[in-house]
Amino acid sequence: MNIARIELYIIQMPLKSPFLTHLGAVESREGIIVKVTDKAGLFGYGEGVAFSTPWYTEETVKTSLHILKDVLIPLIKEHPIKRPEEAAQLFQAIRRNNMAKSALETALWDLYAKQESSPLAKILGGTRAKIASGVVVATDSTAKALQQIEQYLVEGYQRIKVKINPKQDYSFLAEIRKLYPELPIMVDANSAYTLNDIDRLKALDELNLLMIEQPLAHDDIIDHAILQKEIRTPICLDESIVTFEDAKKAIELGSCQVINIKVGRVGGLFEAKRIHDYCMSKDIPVWCGGMIEFGISRAHNIALASLQGFTIPSDISASSRFWEEDIILPEVQVNKGYVQVPNTPGIGFSLNEKRLQEALLSKKTFPF
Ligand code: OSB
Ligand code: MG
């Protein structure tokens, strides 16, 4: 791919309002922007979506930086590649560290699409011109949740996802359901329950939820299979699926009926597409998960969600859901419940250099 250099930008930005789960609050977001430039001066962007602390997965911004700097960038330097799939293949020799891998691999996809003068969505095999947009409500009060839902429905979102835990589930959701009898609502527990809570989880069946995301342990597919036999609400797996093999086994075991595909969690677009293709062959619907990300990752999510199997609204909200001002131009917008898939080369968004500078903590350059 004729790479001339790779740059890493470490940035930080406050969220408009805290994002609360039973695992803690995210109030400010650190992230890594990867820029890969080729010898002709074309460039591609990727984003590292690990958080500052390991609450969602074991990776952090610092572990990602270490793996990028000391392992992945040297690997790409030593093995010149022609296509991004070759990077994904090279990275298979490195255990886990999926968000670090994805940060670099997605930048290579953007660059490759620009070298081919083609939209990334098209390169990946995407067919949708627009994708259905959903949004997440992550707060600890019913009043705030209702206020946010009202606002998000005005903004056109097609589906609302609500964070739940054993201290905030049935009665909280029943109040929402009473006000919005027809609204597509789903819930995400981020592993807040165990099989001992089976009665609490069964009670949710009567609320007509689209699905329940990751109710049990972050690394489990056995207990989820037991639970799915006991509840009518479809289980969707998030944290438990970090590879194609995980997806295959979870589907074979009956651990879920839906999969949330996150590019960072599975190590990049190559693995994300493999999981998508397998799910399609098994009639398992998928949607694209969010990571409270900046615009670069959001842009990659849009390209991925343009694939045919993404039949459920994704956690791909507008830039303004989290940010006063995003780092991309134009910002991602939701129009009547949809996000437009760009038809210009690569991810189809450019970097807002002024905003990047405002958010910049440090920068590192790796010449090839
Ligand atoms: O579990 O899906 C999750 C955000 C950060 C970490 C994990 C999750 C989330 C979300 C999506 O719920 C938020 C978004 O829209 O970006
Ligand atoms: Mg989730």
Short mmCIF file of C-alpha atoms and ligand atoms in Angstrom, two decimals:
data_model
loop_
_atom_site.label_atom_id
_atom_site.label_comp_id
_atom_site.label_asym_id
_atom_site.label_seq_id
_atom_site.Cartn_x
_atom_site.Cartn_y
_atom_site.Cartn_z
CA MET A 1 0.00 0.00 0.00
CA ASN A 2 3.10 2.22 -0.21
CA ILE A 3 2.88 3.56 3.31
CA ALA A 4 5.09 6.60 3.97
CA ARG A 5 4.23 7.22 7.64
CA ILE A 6 1.78 6.59 10.44
CA GLU A 7 0.71 9.25 12.94
CA LEU A 8 -1.09 8.74 16.26
CA TYR A 9 -3.09 11.57 17.81
CA ILE A 10 -4.15 11.11 21.43
CA ILE A 11 -7.18 13.28 22.10
CA GLN A 12 -9.64 13.98 24.89
CA MET A 13 -13.04 15.64 24.92
CA PRO A 14 -15.77 16.09 27.54
CA LEU A 15 -19.16 14.50 26.84
CA LYS A 16 -22.17 16.85 26.78
CA SER A 17 -23.55 14.88 29.73
CA PRO A 18 -22.28 11.87 31.73
CA PHE A 19 -22.95 8.39 30.30
CA LEU A 20 -23.95 6.18 33.25
CA THR A 21 -23.92 2.40 33.48
CA HIS A 22 -23.79 0.14 36.56
CA LEU A 23 -20.03 -0.07 35.86
CA GLY A 24 -19.46 3.66 36.31
CA ALA A 25 -19.70 7.01 34.58
CA VAL A 26 -18.01 8.23 31.40
CA GLU A 27 -17.76 12.02 31.57
CA SER A 28 -14.79 12.65 29.34
CA ARG A 29 -13.55 10.53 26.45
CA GLU A 30 -9.93 9.86 25.61
CA GLY A 31 -9.25 8.36 22.19
CA ILE A 32 -6.61 7.64 19.57
CA ILE A 33 -6.81 8.81 15.97
CA VAL A 34 -4.57 6.90 13.54
CA LYS A 35 -3.54 8.53 10.28
CA VAL A 36 -1.79 6.41 7.63
CA THR A 37 -0.27 8.37 4.73
CA ASP A 38 0.96 6.76 1.51
CA LYS A 39 3.82 7.86 -0.76
CA ALA A 40 1.39 9.60 -3.11
CA GLY A 41 0.08 11.72 -0.22
CA LEU A 42 -3.27 9.94 0.18
CA PHE A 43 -4.25 9.21 3.77
CA GLY A 44 -6.66 7.08 5.76
CA TYR A 45 -8.02 7.46 9.30
CA GLY A 46 -8.84 4.97 12.03
CA GLU A 47 -9.88 5.39 15.67
CA GLY A 48 -8.91 3.47 18.79
CA VAL A 49 -12.05 3.02 20.89
CA ALA A 50 -10.58 1.67 24.14
CA PHE A 51 -11.51 3.75 27.18
CA SER A 52 -9.15 5.32 29.73
CA THR A 53 -9.94 2.45 32.15
CA PRO A 54 -10.70 -1.24 31.43
CA TRP A 55 -14.41 -1.24 32.42
CA TYR A 56 -15.88 -2.42 29.10
CA THR A 57 -13.05 -4.68 27.92
CA GLU A 58 -9.52 -5.23 29.24
CA GLU A 59 -7.97 -2.69 26.85
CA THR A 60 -7.22 0.94 27.73
CA VAL A 61 -5.87 3.91 25.78
CA LYS A 62 -2.44 3.18 27.22
CA THR A 63 -2.44 -0.55 26.33
CA SER A 64 -3.62 0.37 22.83
CA LEU A 65 -0.78 2.86 22.43
CA HIS A 66 1.77 0.31 23.59
CA ILE A 67 0.47 -2.37 21.20
CA LEU A 68 0.26 0.06 18.27
CA LYS A 69 3.69 1.58 18.85
CA ASP A 70 5.68 -1.52 19.85
CA VAL A 71 3.88 -4.33 18.02
CA LEU A 72 1.43 -3.48 15.22
CA ILE A 73 3.13 -0.54 13.52
CA PRO A 74 6.51 -2.41 13.45
CA LEU A 75 4.69 -5.46 12.01
CA ILE A 76 3.24 -3.41 9.14
CA LYS A 77 6.62 -1.76 8.61
CA GLU A 78 8.36 -5.14 8.29
CA HIS A 79 5.69 -6.69 6.04
CA PRO A 80 4.62 -4.36 3.23
CA ILE A 81 0.98 -5.17 2.39
CA LYS A 82 -1.11 -4.70 -0.72
CA ARG A 83 -4.55 -4.82 0.89
CA PRO A 84 -6.02 -4.28 4.38
CA GLU A 85 -7.03 -7.95 4.64
CA GLU A 86 -3.31 -8.76 4.81
CA ALA A 87 -3.01 -6.55 7.90
CA ALA A 88 -5.90 -8.43 9.53
CA GLN A 89 -4.07 -11.67 8.72
CA LEU A 90 -0.75 -10.41 10.15
CA PHE A 91 -2.53 -9.26 13.32
CA GLN A 92 -3.89 -12.78 13.92
CA ALA A 93 -0.44 -13.71 15.24
CA ILE A 94 -1.00 -11.23 18.08
CA ARG A 95 -3.36 -12.30 20.86
CA ARG A 96 -6.42 -10.11 21.52
CA ASN A 97 -5.79 -6.35 21.81
CA ASN A 98 -8.63 -6.02 19.33
CA MET A 99 -9.22 -2.29 19.73
CA ALA A 100 -5.56 -1.53 19.03
CA LYS A 101 -5.69 -3.76 15.94
CA SER A 102 -8.90 -2.16 14.75
CA ALA A 103 -7.52 1.38 15.13
CA LEU A 104 -4.79 0.63 12.58
CA GLU A 105 -6.73 -1.82 10.39
CA THR A 106 -9.62 0.60 9.85
CA ALA A 107 -7.17 3.37 8.87
CA LEU A 108 -5.74 0.98 6.26
CA TRP A 109 -9.26 0.32 4.92
CA ASP A 110 -9.92 4.05 4.57
CA LEU A 111 -6.58 4.55 2.79
CA TYR A 112 -7.17 1.54 0.53
CA ALA A 113 -10.63 2.79 -0.47
CA LYS A 114 -9.11 6.21 -1.28
CA GLN A 115 -6.36 4.54 -3.34
CA GLU A 116 -9.16 2.77 -5.25
CA SER A 117 -11.17 6.03 -5.49
CA SER A 118 -14.16 4.19 -4.06
CA PRO A 119 -16.43 4.71 -1.03
CA LEU A 120 -15.42 2.38 1.81
CA ALA A 121 -19.02 1.14 2.08
CA LYS A 122 -18.81 -0.06 -1.52
CA ILE A 123 -15.40 -1.71 -1.00
CA LEU A 124 -16.90 -3.67 1.92
CA GLY A 125 -19.87 -4.77 -0.19
CA GLY A 126 -22.41 -2.40 1.36
CA THR A 127 -25.67 -1.86 -0.49
CA ARG A 128 -27.61 0.62 1.66
CA ALA A 129 -27.76 4.34 0.80
CA LYS A 130 -28.86 5.17 4.36
CA ILE A 131 -28.84 3.33 7.65
CA ALA A 132 -31.42 3.19 10.43
CA SER A 133 -30.30 5.09 13.51
CA GLY A 134 -30.91 4.25 17.17
CA VAL A 135 -29.77 6.03 20.33
CA VAL A 136 -28.81 5.05 23.87
CA VAL A 137 -30.24 6.42 27.11
CA ALA A 138 -27.75 5.91 29.95
CA THR A 139 -28.90 7.66 33.10
CA ASP A 140 -29.84 6.83 36.70
CA SER A 141 -33.19 8.60 36.96
CA THR A 142 -36.58 7.91 35.39
CA ALA A 143 -37.27 11.61 34.97
CA LYS A 144 -34.03 12.16 33.05
CA ALA A 145 -34.63 9.05 30.93
CA LEU A 146 -38.13 10.21 29.95
CA GLN A 147 -36.86 13.69 29.14
CA GLN A 148 -34.07 12.28 26.94
CA ILE A 149 -36.40 9.87 25.14
CA GLU A 150 -38.81 12.68 24.33
CA GLN A 151 -35.96 14.74 22.88
CA TYR A 152 -34.50 11.83 20.88
CA LEU A 153 -37.88 11.02 19.35
CA VAL A 154 -38.19 14.64 18.23
CA GLU A 155 -34.75 14.23 16.61
CA GLY A 156 -36.12 11.23 14.69
CA TYR A 157 -34.35 8.22 16.22
CA GLN A 158 -36.05 4.94 15.26
CA ARG A 159 -35.17 2.88 18.29
CA ILE A 160 -34.31 3.64 21.91
CA LYS A 161 -31.88 1.54 23.93
CA VAL A 162 -31.98 1.90 27.70
CA LYS A 163 -29.23 0.83 30.11
CA ILE A 164 -30.55 -1.36 32.90
CA ASN A 165 -29.32 -3.15 36.03
CA PRO A 166 -31.03 -4.93 38.95
CA LYS A 167 -31.60 -1.57 40.72
CA GLN A 168 -33.19 0.02 37.68
CA ASP A 169 -35.16 -2.36 35.51
CA TYR A 170 -38.80 -3.47 35.61
CA SER A 171 -40.57 -0.48 37.17
CA PHE A 172 -38.29 1.97 35.37
CA LEU A 173 -39.03 0.31 32.02
CA ALA A 174 -42.75 -0.06 32.78
CA GLU A 175 -43.01 3.70 33.17
CA ILE A 176 -41.37 4.25 29.81
CA ARG A 177 -43.53 1.59 28.18
CA LYS A 178 -46.72 3.15 29.62
CA LEU A 179 -45.93 6.46 27.91
CA TYR A 180 -44.72 4.86 24.66
CA PRO A 181 -46.75 1.69 24.04
CA GLU A 182 -45.52 1.24 20.45
CA LEU A 183 -41.93 2.49 20.68
CA PRO A 184 -39.17 0.03 19.64
CA ILE A 185 -37.31 -0.23 22.97
CA MET A 186 -34.39 -2.48 23.77
CA VAL A 187 -32.28 -2.75 26.92
CA ASP A 188 -28.57 -3.28 27.60
CA ALA A 189 -27.39 -4.67 30.94
CA ASN A 190 -23.61 -4.75 30.33
CA SER A 191 -23.41 -7.98 32.37
CA ALA A 192 -25.27 -6.65 35.44
CA TYR A 193 -27.09 -9.96 36.10
CA THR A 194 -26.39 -13.63 36.84
CA LEU A 195 -28.63 -16.69 36.47
CA ASN A 196 -29.70 -16.09 40.10
CA ASP A 197 -31.66 -13.11 38.72
CA ILE A 198 -33.65 -15.28 36.33
CA ASP A 199 -37.04 -14.20 37.78
CA ARG A 200 -36.17 -10.51 37.37
CA LEU A 201 -35.19 -11.20 33.76
CA LYS A 202 -38.32 -13.28 33.04
CA ALA A 203 -40.46 -10.39 34.31
CA LEU A 204 -39.11 -8.19 31.50
CA ASP A 205 -40.80 -10.46 28.92
CA GLU A 206 -44.13 -8.67 29.33
CA LEU A 207 -42.65 -5.28 28.34
CA ASN A 208 -42.43 -6.20 24.66
CA LEU A 209 -38.72 -5.34 24.33
CA LEU A 210 -36.95 -5.73 20.99
CA MET A 211 -34.11 -7.53 22.76
CA ILE A 212 -31.97 -7.64 25.89
CA GLU A 213 -28.27 -7.04 25.29
CA GLN A 214 -25.59 -8.85 27.31
CA PRO A 215 -27.55 -9.60 30.51
CA LEU A 216 -24.94 -12.05 31.90
CA ALA A 217 -21.15 -12.23 32.27
CA HIS A 218 -18.97 -10.43 29.74
CA ASP A 219 -17.21 -13.67 28.69
CA ASP A 220 -20.15 -16.08 28.89
CA ILE A 221 -22.04 -18.01 26.23
CA ILE A 222 -23.16 -21.00 28.34
CA ASP A 223 -25.41 -19.26 30.88
CA HIS A 224 -26.85 -17.06 28.12
CA ALA A 225 -27.96 -20.25 26.32
CA ILE A 226 -29.66 -21.44 29.52
CA LEU A 227 -31.31 -18.04 29.98
CA GLN A 228 -32.50 -17.81 26.37
CA LYS A 229 -34.49 -21.03 26.87
CA GLU A 230 -36.29 -19.42 29.84
CA ILE A 231 -37.18 -16.01 28.37
CA ARG A 232 -39.08 -14.93 25.27
CA THR A 233 -37.20 -11.65 24.80
CA PRO A 234 -34.38 -12.23 22.27
CA ILE A 235 -30.90 -12.08 23.78
CA CYS A 236 -28.33 -9.98 21.89
CA LEU A 237 -24.64 -10.54 22.67
CA ASP A 238 -22.13 -7.70 22.79
CA GLU A 239 -19.12 -8.23 25.14
CA SER A 240 -19.12 -12.04 24.69
CA ILE A 241 -18.40 -11.85 20.95
CA VAL A 242 -14.79 -10.85 20.26
CA THR A 243 -14.04 -13.17 17.33
CA PHE A 244 -15.75 -14.91 14.42
CA GLU A 245 -15.39 -18.21 16.34
CA ASP A 246 -17.23 -16.71 19.33
CA ALA A 247 -20.12 -15.72 17.06
CA LYS A 248 -20.25 -19.19 15.51
CA LYS A 249 -20.25 -20.95 18.89
CA ALA A 250 -22.83 -18.61 20.45
CA ILE A 251 -25.19 -19.16 17.53
CA GLU A 252 -24.67 -22.95 17.61
CA LEU A 253 -25.34 -23.04 21.35
CA GLY A 254 -28.43 -20.84 21.12
CA SER A 255 -26.87 -18.21 23.40
CA CYS A 256 -28.41 -15.34 21.41
CA GLN A 257 -30.81 -14.49 18.60
CA VAL A 258 -29.12 -11.22 17.63
CA ILE A 259 -25.51 -10.01 17.54
CA ASN A 260 -24.21 -6.50 18.15
CA ILE A 261 -21.13 -6.12 15.92
CA LYS A 262 -18.60 -3.55 17.10
CA VAL A 263 -15.62 -3.03 14.82
CA GLY A 264 -13.23 -2.27 17.71
CA ARG A 265 -14.38 -5.16 19.89
CA VAL A 266 -13.75 -7.74 17.13
CA GLY A 267 -10.43 -6.31 15.91
CA GLY A 268 -11.40 -4.54 12.70
CA LEU A 269 -13.57 -4.44 9.61
CA PHE A 270 -12.34 -7.74 8.16
CA GLU A 271 -13.50 -9.72 11.22
CA ALA A 272 -16.67 -7.61 11.52
CA LYS A 273 -17.60 -8.48 7.92
CA ARG A 274 -16.86 -12.19 8.48
CA ILE A 275 -19.20 -12.19 11.49
CA HIS A 276 -21.83 -10.33 9.47
CA ASP A 277 -21.60 -12.83 6.59
CA TYR A 278 -21.88 -15.81 8.94
CA CYS A 279 -24.85 -14.30 10.77
CA MET A 280 -26.60 -13.67 7.44
CA SER A 281 -26.10 -17.30 6.44
CA LYS A 282 -27.71 -18.34 9.75
CA ASP A 283 -30.57 -15.79 9.60
CA ILE A 284 -29.26 -14.01 12.69
CA PRO A 285 -29.94 -10.27 12.41
CA VAL A 286 -27.11 -7.92 13.34
CA TRP A 287 -26.72 -4.24 14.18
CA CYS A 288 -23.69 -2.05 14.75
CA GLY A 289 -22.81 -1.14 18.34
CA GLY A 290 -21.44 2.18 19.55
CA MET A 291 -18.51 3.07 21.79
CA ILE A 292 -19.24 6.74 22.62
CA GLU A 293 -16.93 7.35 19.74
CA PHE A 294 -15.60 10.29 17.82
CA GLY A 295 -16.47 10.84 14.18
CA ILE A 296 -13.79 8.63 12.61
CA SER A 297 -15.08 5.45 14.26
CA ARG A 298 -18.65 6.61 13.61
CA ALA A 299 -17.77 6.90 9.90
CA HIS A 300 -16.37 3.35 9.82
CA ASN A 301 -19.54 2.14 11.56
CA ILE A 302 -21.66 3.78 8.86
CA ALA A 303 -19.69 1.99 6.12
CA LEU A 304 -20.09 -1.35 7.92
CA ALA A 305 -23.79 -0.90 8.65
CA SER A 306 -24.42 -0.38 4.93
CA LEU A 307 -24.05 -4.17 4.54
CA GLN A 308 -27.26 -6.10 3.90
CA GLY A 309 -27.40 -8.05 7.17
CA PHE A 310 -27.67 -4.90 9.31
CA THR A 311 -31.46 -5.06 9.43
CA ILE A 312 -31.91 -3.59 12.93
CA PRO A 313 -31.30 0.10 13.81
CA SER A 314 -27.72 0.53 15.04
CA ASP A 315 -26.19 2.56 17.90
CA ILE A 316 -25.06 5.04 15.26
CA SER A 317 -26.33 8.36 16.50
CA ALA A 318 -25.57 11.91 15.39
CA SER A 319 -22.22 13.50 16.34
CA SER A 320 -24.29 15.87 18.51
CA ARG A 321 -25.50 12.98 20.74
CA PHE A 322 -22.20 13.14 22.63
CA TRP A 323 -20.21 16.15 21.38
CA GLU A 324 -20.53 19.91 21.31
CA GLU A 325 -18.38 19.67 18.18
CA ASP A 326 -17.07 16.45 16.61
CA ILE A 327 -13.62 16.00 15.01
CA ILE A 328 -15.00 15.30 11.53
CA LEU A 329 -16.53 17.37 8.75
CA PRO A 330 -19.34 17.21 7.98
CA GLU A 331 -20.66 15.95 11.34
CA VAL A 332 -22.82 12.81 11.32
CA GLN A 333 -26.47 13.83 11.15
CA VAL A 334 -29.68 11.90 11.64
CA ASN A 335 -32.44 12.80 9.23
CA LYS A 336 -35.93 11.32 9.77
CA GLY A 337 -34.30 8.38 11.57
CA TYR A 338 -31.58 7.69 9.03
CA VAL A 339 -27.88 8.46 8.52
CA GLN A 340 -26.80 8.93 4.91
CA VAL A 341 -23.96 6.66 3.66
CA PRO A 342 -21.39 8.92 1.93
CA ASN A 343 -20.57 8.20 -1.71
CA THR A 344 -17.18 9.91 -1.86
CA PRO A 345 -13.90 7.90 -1.62
CA GLY A 346 -12.93 6.25 1.68
CA ILE A 347 -14.97 6.95 4.81
CA GLY A 348 -16.33 10.07 3.12
CA PHE A 349 -15.62 12.45 6.01
CA SER A 350 -12.61 14.68 6.58
CA LEU A 351 -10.87 15.63 9.79
CA ASN A 352 -11.82 18.92 11.45
CA GLU A 353 -8.22 20.06 12.05
CA LYS A 354 -9.23 22.93 14.33
CA ARG A 355 -11.30 20.65 16.55
CA LEU A 356 -8.55 18.00 16.57
CA GLN A 357 -6.03 20.59 17.79
CA GLU A 358 -8.42 21.68 20.57
CA ALA A 359 -8.73 18.09 21.77
CA LEU A 360 -5.09 17.06 21.24
CA LEU A 361 -3.11 15.72 24.22
CA SER A 362 -0.09 14.42 22.29
CA LYS A 363 1.05 13.21 18.89
CA LYS A 364 3.54 10.58 17.72
CA THR A 365 4.91 10.06 14.19
CA PHE A 366 6.32 6.80 12.79
CA PRO A 367 8.17 7.25 9.47
CA PHE A 368 8.39 4.14 7.23
O1 OSB B 1 -22.47 -1.78 25.86
O2 OSB B 1 -23.04 -1.08 23.95
C1 OSB B 1 -22.42 -0.93 25.01
C2 OSB B 1 -21.00 2.58 25.08
C3 OSB B 1 -19.76 2.35 25.59
C4 OSB B 1 -19.38 1.07 25.94
C5 OSB B 1 -20.29 0.02 25.76
C6 OSB B 1 -21.54 0.25 25.25
C7 OSB B 1 -21.92 1.56 24.92
C8 OSB B 1 -23.24 1.83 24.40
C9 OSB B 1 -23.39 2.58 23.11
O3 OSB B 1 -24.23 1.44 24.94
C10 OSB B 1 -23.23 4.05 23.19
C11 OSB B 1 -23.11 4.71 21.84
O4 OSB B 1 -24.14 4.95 21.21
O5 OSB B 1 -22.00 5.00 21.41
MG MG B 2 -23.68 -3.27 24.95
#
